Short mmCIF file of C-alpha atoms in Angstrom, two decimals:
data_model
loop_
_atom_site.label_atom_id
_atom_site.label_comp_id
_atom_site.label_asym_id
_atom_site.label_seq_id
_atom_site.Cartn_x
_atom_site.Cartn_y
_atom_site.Cartn_z
CA UNK A 109 -37.82 -93.32 -86.31
CA UNK A 110 -39.74 -95.41 -88.31
CA UNK A 111 -41.93 -92.56 -90.39
CA UNK A 112 -45.53 -94.18 -91.23
CA UNK A 113 -46.33 -97.72 -90.83
CA UNK A 114 -49.43 -99.48 -92.15
CA UNK A 115 -50.53 -103.02 -91.28
CA UNK A 116 -51.66 -104.96 -92.89
CA UNK A 117 -49.44 -105.27 -96.40
CA UNK A 118 -52.39 -107.17 -97.75
CA UNK A 119 -55.69 -108.30 -97.12
CA UNK A 120 -58.32 -110.51 -99.13
CA UNK A 121 -61.91 -109.87 -97.42
CA UNK A 122 -65.23 -111.37 -98.65
CA UNK A 123 -68.27 -109.01 -99.23
CA UNK A 124 -69.89 -107.87 -95.99
CA UNK A 125 -66.79 -108.08 -93.87
CA UNK A 126 -65.61 -105.40 -92.03
CA UNK A 127 -61.75 -104.74 -90.93
CA UNK A 128 -60.03 -101.91 -89.60
CA UNK A 129 -56.68 -100.45 -91.78
CA UNK A 130 -54.13 -99.25 -89.24
CA UNK A 131 -51.72 -96.36 -89.86
CA UNK A 132 -49.39 -95.47 -87.37
CA UNK A 133 -46.38 -92.36 -87.51
CA UNK A 134 -44.01 -91.35 -84.67
CA UNK A 135 -42.78 -88.17 -86.07
CA UNK A 136 -45.18 -85.73 -84.17
CA UNK A 137 -47.19 -84.98 -87.07
CA UNK A 138 -50.54 -83.04 -86.45
CA UNK A 139 -51.87 -84.03 -90.11
CA UNK A 140 -52.79 -87.68 -91.36
CA UNK A 141 -54.74 -88.74 -94.38
CA UNK A 142 -55.97 -92.16 -96.10
CA UNK A 143 -55.98 -92.40 -99.90
CA UNK A 144 -56.99 -94.89 -101.99
CA UNK A 145 -55.18 -95.75 -105.38
CA UNK A 146 -56.58 -97.22 -108.62
CA UNK A 147 -55.49 -97.32 -112.23
CA UNK A 148 -56.02 -94.29 -114.19
CA UNK A 149 -57.52 -92.72 -111.17
CA UNK A 150 -54.52 -91.08 -109.20
CA UNK A 151 -54.95 -91.02 -105.41
CA UNK A 152 -58.05 -89.96 -104.23
CA UNK A 153 -58.92 -88.75 -100.37
CA UNK A 154 -60.57 -90.45 -98.24
CA UNK A 155 -60.72 -89.01 -94.98
CA UNK A 156 -58.02 -86.62 -93.37
CA UNK A 157 -57.46 -85.18 -89.89
CA UNK A 158 -55.82 -81.89 -88.61
CA UNK A 159 -55.17 -83.27 -85.32
CA UNK A 160 -56.20 -86.03 -82.48
CA UNK A 161 -60.02 -85.64 -82.24
CA UNK A 162 -60.82 -83.89 -85.83
CA UNK A 163 -61.40 -85.51 -88.75
CA UNK A 164 -63.20 -84.67 -91.77
CA UNK A 165 -64.35 -86.47 -95.15
CA UNK A 166 -62.50 -86.40 -98.67
CA UNK A 167 -63.48 -86.67 -101.97
CA UNK A 168 -64.55 -90.54 -101.72
CA UNK A 169 -65.24 -90.77 -97.76
CA UNK A 170 -68.48 -93.33 -98.45
CA UNK A 171 -67.96 -96.67 -96.89
CA UNK A 172 -64.84 -95.87 -94.77
CA UNK A 173 -64.85 -94.44 -90.77
CA UNK A 174 -62.19 -93.02 -89.14
CA UNK A 175 -61.09 -91.77 -86.09
CA UNK A 176 -58.21 -89.73 -84.26
CA UNK A 177 -57.72 -90.94 -80.79
CA UNK A 178 -53.84 -89.87 -80.53
CA UNK A 179 -51.74 -87.91 -82.53
CA UNK A 180 -49.69 -91.21 -83.89
CA UNK A 181 -53.02 -93.39 -84.63
CA UNK A 182 -55.24 -93.02 -87.64
CA UNK A 183 -57.11 -96.16 -88.35
CA UNK A 184 -59.46 -96.93 -91.50
CA UNK A 185 -62.36 -98.79 -91.12
CA UNK A 186 -64.23 -100.43 -93.65
CA UNK A 187 -67.53 -101.85 -92.17
CA UNK A 188 -68.72 -103.63 -94.80
CA UNK A 189 -66.52 -104.16 -97.63
CA UNK A 190 -67.72 -104.30 -101.09
CA UNK A 191 -66.08 -105.50 -104.46
CA UNK A 192 -65.60 -101.75 -105.36
CA UNK A 193 -63.23 -101.03 -102.51
CA UNK A 194 -60.36 -103.35 -103.83
CA UNK A 195 -57.47 -100.78 -104.05
CA UNK A 196 -54.21 -99.80 -102.75
CA UNK A 197 -54.68 -97.71 -99.48
CA UNK A 198 -52.02 -95.25 -98.72
CA UNK A 199 -51.62 -93.38 -95.17
CA UNK A 200 -49.58 -90.04 -95.29
CA UNK A 201 -49.11 -87.61 -92.28
CA UNK A 202 -47.34 -84.16 -92.20
CA UNK A 203 -46.49 -82.14 -89.43
CA UNK A 204 -49.47 -79.84 -90.21
CA UNK A 205 -52.19 -79.13 -92.80
CA UNK A 206 -52.03 -78.82 -96.52
CA UNK A 207 -52.84 -75.41 -96.12
CA UNK A 208 -49.33 -74.94 -95.31
CA UNK A 209 -47.56 -76.74 -97.79
CA UNK A 210 -46.24 -79.20 -95.95
CA UNK A 211 -44.87 -82.49 -97.48
CA UNK A 212 -46.67 -85.21 -97.26
CA UNK A 213 -44.83 -88.63 -95.90
CA UNK A 214 -46.19 -92.00 -97.35
CA UNK A 215 -46.68 -95.52 -95.80
CA UNK A 216 -45.82 -98.26 -98.05
CA UNK A 217 -49.62 -98.93 -98.96
CA UNK A 218 -51.92 -101.58 -97.95
CA UNK A 219 -53.37 -104.27 -100.67
CA UNK A 220 -57.04 -104.98 -100.58
CA UNK A 221 -59.01 -107.35 -102.19
CA UNK A 222 -62.65 -107.84 -101.84
CA UNK A 223 -63.89 -111.10 -103.28
CA UNK B 43 -62.14 -75.83 -104.43
CA UNK B 44 -58.84 -77.13 -106.05
CA UNK B 45 -58.51 -79.49 -108.45
CA UNK B 46 -55.68 -80.36 -110.36
CA UNK B 47 -55.42 -81.81 -114.42
CA UNK B 48 -52.30 -84.05 -115.46
CA UNK B 49 -52.97 -83.45 -119.24
CA UNK B 50 -51.09 -86.80 -120.20
CA UNK B 51 -51.36 -90.05 -119.02
CA UNK B 52 -48.93 -91.38 -120.84
CA UNK B 53 -45.43 -90.02 -121.78
CA UNK B 54 -42.44 -91.64 -123.52
CA UNK B 55 -39.28 -90.48 -124.20
CA UNK B 56 -35.65 -91.50 -125.36
CA UNK B 57 -32.71 -91.42 -122.92
CA UNK B 58 -31.12 -88.66 -122.75
CA UNK B 59 -33.99 -86.23 -124.56
CA UNK B 60 -36.16 -84.18 -122.41
CA UNK B 61 -38.48 -84.93 -120.21
CA UNK B 62 -42.19 -82.54 -119.93
CA UNK B 63 -45.06 -83.43 -118.11
CA UNK B 64 -47.81 -81.17 -117.95
CA UNK B 65 -49.95 -80.01 -114.78
CA UNK B 66 -52.91 -77.38 -114.91
CA UNK B 67 -54.03 -76.35 -111.31
CA UNK B 68 -57.09 -74.17 -110.28
CA UNK B 69 -57.73 -72.94 -106.81
CA UNK B 70 -59.56 -70.29 -104.89
CA UNK B 71 -56.42 -69.13 -102.92
CA UNK B 72 -52.58 -68.91 -103.22
CA UNK B 73 -52.10 -72.87 -103.70
CA UNK B 74 -49.04 -74.88 -102.80
CA UNK B 75 -47.86 -77.12 -105.18
CA UNK B 76 -45.79 -80.66 -105.73
CA UNK B 77 -45.16 -83.01 -107.33
CA UNK B 78 -44.74 -86.70 -106.34
CA UNK B 79 -42.82 -89.73 -107.77
CA UNK B 80 -43.89 -93.40 -107.49
CA UNK B 81 -41.25 -96.03 -108.58
CA UNK B 82 -43.29 -99.45 -109.58
CA UNK B 83 -44.85 -101.22 -106.31
CA UNK B 84 -43.29 -98.31 -104.05
CA UNK B 85 -44.60 -95.81 -101.89
CA UNK B 86 -44.63 -92.28 -103.20
CA UNK B 87 -41.89 -89.73 -102.68
CA UNK B 88 -41.40 -86.10 -102.88
CA UNK B 89 -39.96 -84.38 -105.98
CA UNK B 90 -40.12 -81.09 -105.22
CA UNK B 91 -42.63 -78.25 -104.13
CA UNK B 92 -43.71 -74.49 -104.91
CA UNK B 93 -44.77 -72.56 -101.81
CA UNK B 94 -44.77 -68.96 -103.45
CA UNK B 95 -41.05 -68.50 -103.02
CA UNK B 96 -39.30 -68.83 -106.14
CA UNK B 97 -41.28 -69.68 -109.66
CA UNK B 98 -38.48 -72.23 -110.48
CA UNK B 99 -38.26 -74.90 -108.08
CA UNK B 100 -36.03 -77.52 -108.32
CA UNK B 101 -36.53 -81.23 -106.93
CA UNK B 102 -34.34 -84.10 -106.41
CA UNK B 103 -32.57 -86.03 -109.32
CA UNK B 104 -31.95 -82.90 -111.67
CA UNK B 105 -36.16 -82.32 -112.16
CA UNK B 106 -37.63 -79.00 -111.84
CA UNK B 107 -40.58 -77.44 -112.15
CA UNK B 108 -42.14 -73.64 -113.11
CA UNK B 109 -44.97 -72.28 -111.48
CA UNK B 110 -47.33 -69.67 -114.12
CA UNK B 111 -49.65 -68.37 -112.32
CA UNK B 112 -51.29 -67.02 -115.63
CA UNK B 113 -51.37 -70.00 -117.10
CA UNK B 114 -52.41 -72.13 -113.74
CA UNK B 115 -49.43 -74.27 -114.65
CA UNK B 116 -47.08 -76.26 -112.76
CA UNK B 117 -44.91 -78.38 -115.64
CA UNK B 118 -42.64 -80.80 -114.49
CA UNK B 119 -38.98 -81.07 -116.75
CA UNK B 120 -35.95 -82.54 -116.88
CA UNK B 121 -32.80 -81.75 -119.17
CA UNK B 122 -32.33 -85.73 -119.73
CA UNK B 123 -34.44 -88.19 -118.86
CA UNK B 124 -32.36 -91.47 -117.49
CA UNK B 125 -33.75 -95.27 -117.40
CA UNK B 126 -34.35 -94.77 -113.86
CA UNK B 127 -36.50 -91.59 -114.73
CA UNK B 128 -39.38 -94.36 -115.80
CA UNK B 129 -42.06 -94.65 -113.00
CA UNK B 130 -45.78 -92.59 -112.28
CA UNK B 131 -45.76 -88.78 -111.50
CA UNK B 132 -48.34 -86.93 -109.76
CA UNK B 133 -49.18 -83.27 -109.35
CA UNK B 134 -50.41 -82.05 -106.43
CA UNK B 135 -52.17 -79.08 -105.43
CA UNK B 136 -53.42 -77.99 -101.79
CA UNK B 137 -54.78 -75.04 -100.07
CA UNK B 138 -56.54 -73.25 -97.21
CA UNK B 139 -59.08 -75.87 -96.41
CA UNK B 140 -56.63 -78.61 -95.66
CA UNK B 141 -57.45 -80.95 -98.71
CA UNK B 142 -54.76 -82.12 -100.83
CA UNK B 143 -55.61 -83.20 -104.24
CA UNK B 144 -53.56 -85.28 -106.32
CA UNK B 145 -53.78 -85.47 -110.31
CA UNK B 146 -54.59 -88.84 -112.00
CA UNK B 147 -51.24 -89.28 -113.04
CA UNK B 148 -48.36 -89.48 -115.98
CA UNK B 149 -46.75 -92.48 -116.71
CA UNK B 150 -43.51 -91.63 -117.78
CA UNK B 151 -41.62 -94.48 -119.91
CA UNK B 152 -38.09 -94.21 -120.99
CA UNK B 153 -37.04 -95.73 -124.55
CA UNK B 154 -33.14 -97.12 -124.67
#
């Protein structure tokens, strides 16, 4: 049982490049989410999904796309990277959605630098 | 929509003295509330959660938090700080709309 895994751990992009941050969980969790963590800002919700085929926007969705074709995977796509997207990205999952007070399990994070 | 405010961005205490990290929330419904801890260069770990059972919630490593609806607060406490408690702590709120909102964090410094 690997929990929540994220790849890559580190990434450097040039402005305008695209990339996909991978997130996978092997706990059969319905709810998955992406956060970005910036100094003094805490974790801000980018997108979330309550199940396969269902996604919704969080607090800061602009510049990011997601899809959820399987229960296990929840990739985050940056279509045209900007320096403002330099951050640490965390993926999390829980058995069900936040409304039923579920514990979130976090991945180890991806550090992204956009030049 | 729900929101959460952590009242202190930094807290410093001496080893062996009590810890108080303050959190206020806003929610349209009966919220679920959590405290998570993040040690330097690590992921996030659940400390404790409130789910409308007991108002005083005990967590790991001697931490506890009290839910006070009248004050819309969920402050985190520990009777005696240890050096290993130095970390960043996040108060988190969620309610019916499936959005989970984090506070901006409180960095706890432990002085020897």
